[in-house]
mmCIF file of C-alpha atoms in Angstrom:
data_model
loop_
_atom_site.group_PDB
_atom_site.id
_atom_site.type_symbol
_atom_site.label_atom_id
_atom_site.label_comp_id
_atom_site.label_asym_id
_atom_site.label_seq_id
_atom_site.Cartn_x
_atom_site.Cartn_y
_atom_site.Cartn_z
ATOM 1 C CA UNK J 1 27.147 0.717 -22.696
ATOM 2 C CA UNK J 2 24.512 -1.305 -24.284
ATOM 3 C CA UNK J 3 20.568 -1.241 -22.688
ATOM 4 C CA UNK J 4 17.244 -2.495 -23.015
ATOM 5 C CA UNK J 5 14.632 -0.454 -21.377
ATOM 6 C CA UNK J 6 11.451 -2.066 -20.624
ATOM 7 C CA UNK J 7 7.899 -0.199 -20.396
ATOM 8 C CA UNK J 8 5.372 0.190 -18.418
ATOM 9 C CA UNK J 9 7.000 -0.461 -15.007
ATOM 10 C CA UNK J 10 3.823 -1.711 -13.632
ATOM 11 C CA UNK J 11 0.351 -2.627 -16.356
ATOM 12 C CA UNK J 12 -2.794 -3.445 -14.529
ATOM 13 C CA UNK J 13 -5.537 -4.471 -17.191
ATOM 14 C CA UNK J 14 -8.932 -6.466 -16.318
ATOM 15 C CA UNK J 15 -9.207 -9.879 -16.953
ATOM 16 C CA UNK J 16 -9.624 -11.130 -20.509
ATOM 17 C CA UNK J 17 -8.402 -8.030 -21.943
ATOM 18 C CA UNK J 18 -4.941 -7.763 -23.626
ATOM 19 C CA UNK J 19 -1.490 -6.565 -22.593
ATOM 20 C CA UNK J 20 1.657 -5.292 -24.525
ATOM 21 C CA UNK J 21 4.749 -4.714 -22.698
ATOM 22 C CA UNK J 22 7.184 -2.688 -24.822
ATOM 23 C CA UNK J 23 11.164 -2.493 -25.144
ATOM 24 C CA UNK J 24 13.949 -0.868 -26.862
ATOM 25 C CA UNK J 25 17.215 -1.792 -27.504
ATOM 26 C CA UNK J 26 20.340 0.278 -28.232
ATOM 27 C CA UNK J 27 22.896 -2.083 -29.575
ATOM 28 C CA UNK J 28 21.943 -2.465 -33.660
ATOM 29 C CA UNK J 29 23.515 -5.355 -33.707
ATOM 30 C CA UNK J 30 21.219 -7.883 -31.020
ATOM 31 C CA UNK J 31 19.255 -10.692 -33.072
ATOM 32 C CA UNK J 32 18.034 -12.687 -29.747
ATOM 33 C CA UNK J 33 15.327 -11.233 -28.180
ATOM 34 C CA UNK J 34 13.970 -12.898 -25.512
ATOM 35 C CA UNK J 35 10.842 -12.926 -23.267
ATOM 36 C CA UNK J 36 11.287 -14.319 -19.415
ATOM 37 C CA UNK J 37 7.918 -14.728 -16.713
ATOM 38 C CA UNK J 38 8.941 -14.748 -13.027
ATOM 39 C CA UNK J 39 5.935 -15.453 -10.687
ATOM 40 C CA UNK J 40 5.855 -14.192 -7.330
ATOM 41 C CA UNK J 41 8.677 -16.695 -5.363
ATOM 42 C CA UNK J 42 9.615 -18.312 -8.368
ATOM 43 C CA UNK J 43 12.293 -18.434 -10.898
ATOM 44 C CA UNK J 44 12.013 -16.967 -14.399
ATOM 45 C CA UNK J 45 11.558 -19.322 -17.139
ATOM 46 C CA UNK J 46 11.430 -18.339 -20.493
ATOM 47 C CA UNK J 47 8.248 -17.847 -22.191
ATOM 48 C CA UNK J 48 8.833 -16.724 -26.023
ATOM 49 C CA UNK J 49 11.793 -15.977 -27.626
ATOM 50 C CA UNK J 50 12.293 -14.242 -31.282
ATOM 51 C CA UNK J 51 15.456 -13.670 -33.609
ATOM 52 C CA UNK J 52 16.051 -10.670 -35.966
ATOM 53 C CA UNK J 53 15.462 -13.153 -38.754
ATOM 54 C CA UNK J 54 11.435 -12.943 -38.791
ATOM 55 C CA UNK J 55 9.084 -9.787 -37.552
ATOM 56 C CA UNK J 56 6.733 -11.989 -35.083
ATOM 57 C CA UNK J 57 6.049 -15.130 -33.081
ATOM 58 C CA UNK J 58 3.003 -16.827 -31.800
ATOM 59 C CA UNK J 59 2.624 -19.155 -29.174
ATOM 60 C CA UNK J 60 -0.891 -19.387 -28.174
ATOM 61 C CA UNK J 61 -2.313 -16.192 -26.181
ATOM 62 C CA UNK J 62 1.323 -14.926 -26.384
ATOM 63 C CA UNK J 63 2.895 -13.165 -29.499
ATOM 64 C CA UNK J 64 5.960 -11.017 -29.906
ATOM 65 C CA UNK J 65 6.443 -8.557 -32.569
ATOM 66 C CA UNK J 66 10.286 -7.319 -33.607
ATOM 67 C CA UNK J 67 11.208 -3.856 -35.415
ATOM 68 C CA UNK J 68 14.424 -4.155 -35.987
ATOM 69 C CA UNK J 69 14.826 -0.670 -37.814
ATOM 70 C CA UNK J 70 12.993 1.078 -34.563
ATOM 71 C CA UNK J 71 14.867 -0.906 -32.934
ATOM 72 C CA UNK J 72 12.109 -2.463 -30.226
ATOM 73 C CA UNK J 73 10.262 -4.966 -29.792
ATOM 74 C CA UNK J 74 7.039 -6.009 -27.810
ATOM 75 C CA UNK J 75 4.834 -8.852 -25.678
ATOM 76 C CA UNK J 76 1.737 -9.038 -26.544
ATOM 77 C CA UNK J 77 -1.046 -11.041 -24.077
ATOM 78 C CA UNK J 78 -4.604 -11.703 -25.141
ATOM 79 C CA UNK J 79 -7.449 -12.829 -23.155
ATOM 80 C CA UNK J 80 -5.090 -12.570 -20.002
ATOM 81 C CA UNK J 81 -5.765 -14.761 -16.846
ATOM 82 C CA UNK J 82 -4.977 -14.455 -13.319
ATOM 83 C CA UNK J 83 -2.368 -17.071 -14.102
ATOM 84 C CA UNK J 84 -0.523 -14.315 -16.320
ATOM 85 C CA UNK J 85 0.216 -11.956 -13.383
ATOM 86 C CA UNK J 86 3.667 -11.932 -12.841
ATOM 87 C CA UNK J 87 7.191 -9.717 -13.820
ATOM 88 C CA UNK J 88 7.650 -9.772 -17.390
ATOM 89 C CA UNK J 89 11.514 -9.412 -18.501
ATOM 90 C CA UNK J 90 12.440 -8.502 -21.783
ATOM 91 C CA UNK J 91 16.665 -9.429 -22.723
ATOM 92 C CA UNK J 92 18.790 -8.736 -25.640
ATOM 93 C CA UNK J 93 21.820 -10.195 -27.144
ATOM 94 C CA UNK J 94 23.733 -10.820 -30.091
ATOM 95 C CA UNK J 95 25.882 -13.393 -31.101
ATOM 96 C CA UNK J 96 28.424 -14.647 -28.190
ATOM 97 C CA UNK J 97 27.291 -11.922 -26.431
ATOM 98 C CA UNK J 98 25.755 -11.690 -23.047
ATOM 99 C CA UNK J 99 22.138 -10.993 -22.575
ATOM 100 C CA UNK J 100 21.276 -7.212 -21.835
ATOM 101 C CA UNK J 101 18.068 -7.460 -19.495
ATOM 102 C CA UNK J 102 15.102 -5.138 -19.100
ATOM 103 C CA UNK J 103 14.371 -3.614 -15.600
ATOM 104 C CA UNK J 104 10.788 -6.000 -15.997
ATOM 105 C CA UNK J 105 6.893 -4.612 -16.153
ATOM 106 C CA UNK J 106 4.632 -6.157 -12.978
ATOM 107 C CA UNK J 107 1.458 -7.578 -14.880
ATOM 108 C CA UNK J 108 -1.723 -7.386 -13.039
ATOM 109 C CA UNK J 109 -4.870 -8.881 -14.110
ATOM 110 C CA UNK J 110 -7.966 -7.244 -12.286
ATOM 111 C CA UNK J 111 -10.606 -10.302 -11.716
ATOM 112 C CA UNK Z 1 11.411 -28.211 -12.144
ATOM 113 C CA UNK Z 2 14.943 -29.821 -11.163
ATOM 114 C CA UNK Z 3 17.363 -28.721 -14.267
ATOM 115 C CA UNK Z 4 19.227 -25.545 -11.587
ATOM 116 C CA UNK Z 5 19.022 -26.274 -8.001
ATOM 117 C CA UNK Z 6 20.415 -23.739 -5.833
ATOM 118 C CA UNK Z 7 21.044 -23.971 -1.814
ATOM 119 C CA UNK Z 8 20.563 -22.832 0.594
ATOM 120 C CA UNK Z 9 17.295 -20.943 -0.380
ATOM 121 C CA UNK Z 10 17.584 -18.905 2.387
ATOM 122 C CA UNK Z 11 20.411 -17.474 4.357
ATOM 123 C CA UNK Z 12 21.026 -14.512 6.515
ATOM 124 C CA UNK Z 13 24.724 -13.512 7.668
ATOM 125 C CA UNK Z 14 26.611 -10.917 9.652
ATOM 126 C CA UNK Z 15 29.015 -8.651 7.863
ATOM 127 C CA UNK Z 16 32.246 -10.314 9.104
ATOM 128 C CA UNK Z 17 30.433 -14.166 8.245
ATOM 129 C CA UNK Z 18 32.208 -16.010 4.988
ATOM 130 C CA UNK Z 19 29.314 -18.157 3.445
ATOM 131 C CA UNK Z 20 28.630 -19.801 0.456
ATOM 132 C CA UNK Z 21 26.317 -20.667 -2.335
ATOM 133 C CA UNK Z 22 26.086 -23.213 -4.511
ATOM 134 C CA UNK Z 23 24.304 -23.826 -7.919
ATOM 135 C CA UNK Z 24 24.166 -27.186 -9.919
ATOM 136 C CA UNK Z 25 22.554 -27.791 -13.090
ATOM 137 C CA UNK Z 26 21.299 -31.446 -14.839
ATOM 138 C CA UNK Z 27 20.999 -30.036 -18.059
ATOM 139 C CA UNK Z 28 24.456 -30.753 -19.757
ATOM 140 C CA UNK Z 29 24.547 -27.433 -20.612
ATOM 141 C CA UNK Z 30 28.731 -25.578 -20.560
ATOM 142 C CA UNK Z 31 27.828 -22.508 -19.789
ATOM 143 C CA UNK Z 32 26.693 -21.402 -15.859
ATOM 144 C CA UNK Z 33 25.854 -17.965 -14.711
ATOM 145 C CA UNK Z 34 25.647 -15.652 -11.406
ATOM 146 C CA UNK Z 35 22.694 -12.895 -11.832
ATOM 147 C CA UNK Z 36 21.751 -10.331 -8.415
ATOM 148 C CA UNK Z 37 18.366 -9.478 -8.277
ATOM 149 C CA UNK Z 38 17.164 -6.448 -6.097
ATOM 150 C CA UNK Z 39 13.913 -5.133 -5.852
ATOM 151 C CA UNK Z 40 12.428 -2.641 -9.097
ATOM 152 C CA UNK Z 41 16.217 -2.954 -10.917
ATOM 153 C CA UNK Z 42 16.842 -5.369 -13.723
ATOM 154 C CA UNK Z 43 18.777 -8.351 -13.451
ATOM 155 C CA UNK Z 44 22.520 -8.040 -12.767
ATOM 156 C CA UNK Z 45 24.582 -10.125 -14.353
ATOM 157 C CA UNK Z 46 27.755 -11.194 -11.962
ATOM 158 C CA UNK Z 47 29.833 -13.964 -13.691
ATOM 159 C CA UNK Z 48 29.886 -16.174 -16.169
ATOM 160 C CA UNK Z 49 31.846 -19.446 -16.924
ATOM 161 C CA UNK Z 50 31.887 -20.921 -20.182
ATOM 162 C CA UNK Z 51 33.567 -24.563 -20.251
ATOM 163 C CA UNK Z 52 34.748 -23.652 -16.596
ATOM 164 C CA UNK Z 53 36.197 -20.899 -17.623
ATOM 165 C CA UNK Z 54 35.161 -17.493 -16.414
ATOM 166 C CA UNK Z 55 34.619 -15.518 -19.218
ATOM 167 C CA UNK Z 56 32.924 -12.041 -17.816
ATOM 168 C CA UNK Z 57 33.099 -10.318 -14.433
ATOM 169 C CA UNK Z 58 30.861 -7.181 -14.575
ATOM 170 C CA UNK Z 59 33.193 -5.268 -12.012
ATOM 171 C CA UNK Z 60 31.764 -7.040 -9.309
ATOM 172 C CA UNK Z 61 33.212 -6.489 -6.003
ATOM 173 C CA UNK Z 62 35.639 -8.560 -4.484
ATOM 174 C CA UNK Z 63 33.955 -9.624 -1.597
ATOM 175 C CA UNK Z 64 32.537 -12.112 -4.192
ATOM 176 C CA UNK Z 65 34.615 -14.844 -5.555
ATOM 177 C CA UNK Z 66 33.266 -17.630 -7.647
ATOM 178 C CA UNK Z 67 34.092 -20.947 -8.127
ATOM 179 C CA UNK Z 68 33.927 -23.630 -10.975
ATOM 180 C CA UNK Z 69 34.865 -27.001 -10.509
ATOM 181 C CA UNK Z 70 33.078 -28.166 -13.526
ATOM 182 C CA UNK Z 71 30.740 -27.686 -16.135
ATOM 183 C CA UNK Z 72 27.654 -28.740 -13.211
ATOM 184 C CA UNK Z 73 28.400 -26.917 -10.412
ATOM 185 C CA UNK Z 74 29.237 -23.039 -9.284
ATOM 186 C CA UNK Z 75 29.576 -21.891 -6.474
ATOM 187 C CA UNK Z 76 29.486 -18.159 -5.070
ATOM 188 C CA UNK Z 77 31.952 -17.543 -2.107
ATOM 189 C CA UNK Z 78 30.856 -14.061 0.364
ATOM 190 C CA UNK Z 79 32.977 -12.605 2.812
ATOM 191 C CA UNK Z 80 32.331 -9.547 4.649
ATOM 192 C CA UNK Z 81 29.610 -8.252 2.423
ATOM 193 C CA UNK Z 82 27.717 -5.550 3.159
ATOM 194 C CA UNK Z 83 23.960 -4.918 4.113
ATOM 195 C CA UNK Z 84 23.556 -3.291 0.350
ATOM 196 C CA UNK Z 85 23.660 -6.969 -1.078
ATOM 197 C CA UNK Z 86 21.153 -8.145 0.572
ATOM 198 C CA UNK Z 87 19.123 -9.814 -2.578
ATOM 199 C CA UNK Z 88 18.441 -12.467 -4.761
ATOM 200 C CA UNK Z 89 20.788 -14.489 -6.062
ATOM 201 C CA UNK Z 90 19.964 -16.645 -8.987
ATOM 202 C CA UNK Z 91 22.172 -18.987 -11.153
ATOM 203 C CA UNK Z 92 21.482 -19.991 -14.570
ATOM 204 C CA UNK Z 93 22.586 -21.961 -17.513
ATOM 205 C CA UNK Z 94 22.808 -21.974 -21.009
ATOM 206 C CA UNK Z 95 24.164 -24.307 -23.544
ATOM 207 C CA UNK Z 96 27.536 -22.594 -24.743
ATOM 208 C CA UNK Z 97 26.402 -18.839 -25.443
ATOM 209 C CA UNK Z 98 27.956 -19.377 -29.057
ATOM 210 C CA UNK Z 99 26.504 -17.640 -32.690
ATOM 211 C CA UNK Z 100 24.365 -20.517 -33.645
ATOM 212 C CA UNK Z 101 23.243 -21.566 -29.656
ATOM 213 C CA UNK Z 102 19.731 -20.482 -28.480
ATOM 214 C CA UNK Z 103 20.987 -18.660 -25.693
ATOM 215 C CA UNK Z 104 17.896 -19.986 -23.595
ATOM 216 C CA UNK Z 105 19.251 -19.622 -20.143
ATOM 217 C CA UNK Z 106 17.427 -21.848 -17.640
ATOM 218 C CA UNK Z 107 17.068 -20.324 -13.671
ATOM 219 C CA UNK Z 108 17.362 -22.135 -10.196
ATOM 220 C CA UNK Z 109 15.218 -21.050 -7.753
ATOM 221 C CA UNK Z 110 17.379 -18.438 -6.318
ATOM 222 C CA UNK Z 111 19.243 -17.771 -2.915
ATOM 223 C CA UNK Z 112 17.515 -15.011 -0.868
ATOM 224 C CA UNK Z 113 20.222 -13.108 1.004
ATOM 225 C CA UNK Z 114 20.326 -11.086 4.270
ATOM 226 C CA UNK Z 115 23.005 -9.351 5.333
ATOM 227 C CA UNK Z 116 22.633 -7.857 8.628
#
């Protein structure tokens, strides 16, 4: 069936630095990639989301970069904050199509 | 955040117990969803109901059995589960998962399950 893995499982990087969280998708034809933050006792809430139809997004610190011929695509945090620690979750979908989920990276930011 | 609420938050139950959860969402949105979450795995989807209609059951087990009165409520009946569903259970929704919909699906807060 159709999968998204997700790497690293866990990133630990020191404050201020930057952090990419990396997935791949199998299913060719997925054009919704999106990019969900769960704090520790909380709910995930989407925090960037990108379609096939452009190669990156930016939304402040956070950015997300699509290859759609590799077939993954990737988070990327600068100057991270304690605030950022939390599980990331990558998805994938296509059109009418339930979202395939990553397994999630733990973020840790080092003070 | 109010758009999902879920209750009860909490709940722990015996094997032989029949409980239920319940999930409403303020959104408007058609679509409503049933995910398990369990420690290091990714997010499970369970059901999903589209219009009140269930349109996907990922071979979940019996011992499950939603419910969908309407596009603002679901509810997730459990009977004689088993103590390897202990977990998380979050609901969602999305406006209807169509080609030209964003697909953004919006979380409650979850139900944390123990099954003893």
């Amino acid at each position: 069936g159709e999968n998204v893995e997700q790497h690293p499982s866990t990133l630990s990087v020191q404050e201020g630095d930057s952090a990419v969280i990396k997935c791949t998708y199998s299913d060719s034809a997925s054009n919704y990639f999106p990019w969900y933050k769960q704090e520790l006792g909380k709910r995930p809430q989407l925090i960037i989301d990108i379609r096939s139809n452009v190669g990156e997004k930016k939304d402040q610190r956070i950015a997300v970069t699509l290859n759609k011929t590799a077939k993954h695509f990737s988070l990327h945090i600068t100057e991270t904050q304690p605030e950022d620690s939390a599980v990331y979750f990558c998805a994938a979908s296509r059109s009418n199509y339930q979202l395939i989920w990553g397994a999630g990276t733990k973020l840790i930011i080092k003070p | 955040e109010t758009g999902v609420t879920q209750t009860p938050r909490h709940l722990v139950m015996g094997m032989t117990n029949k409980k239920s959860l319940k999930c409403e969402q303020h959104l408007g949105h058609n679509a409503m969803y049933w995910y398990k979450q369990s420690a290091k795995k990714p997010l499970e989807l369970m059901f999903v109901y589209n219009f009140k209609e269930q349109t996907e059951n990922n071979s979940v087990p019996s011992r499950f059995s939603p419910e969908c009165p309407n596009s603002s409520h679901l509810f997730l009946h459990l009977h004689t589960l088993q103590p390897e569903d202990s977990a998380l259970y979050l609901c969602a929704s999305s406006q209807n998962p169509g080609p030209t919909s964003t697909d953004t699906q919006y979380f409650g807060p979850g139900t944390r399950l123990t099954v003893l």
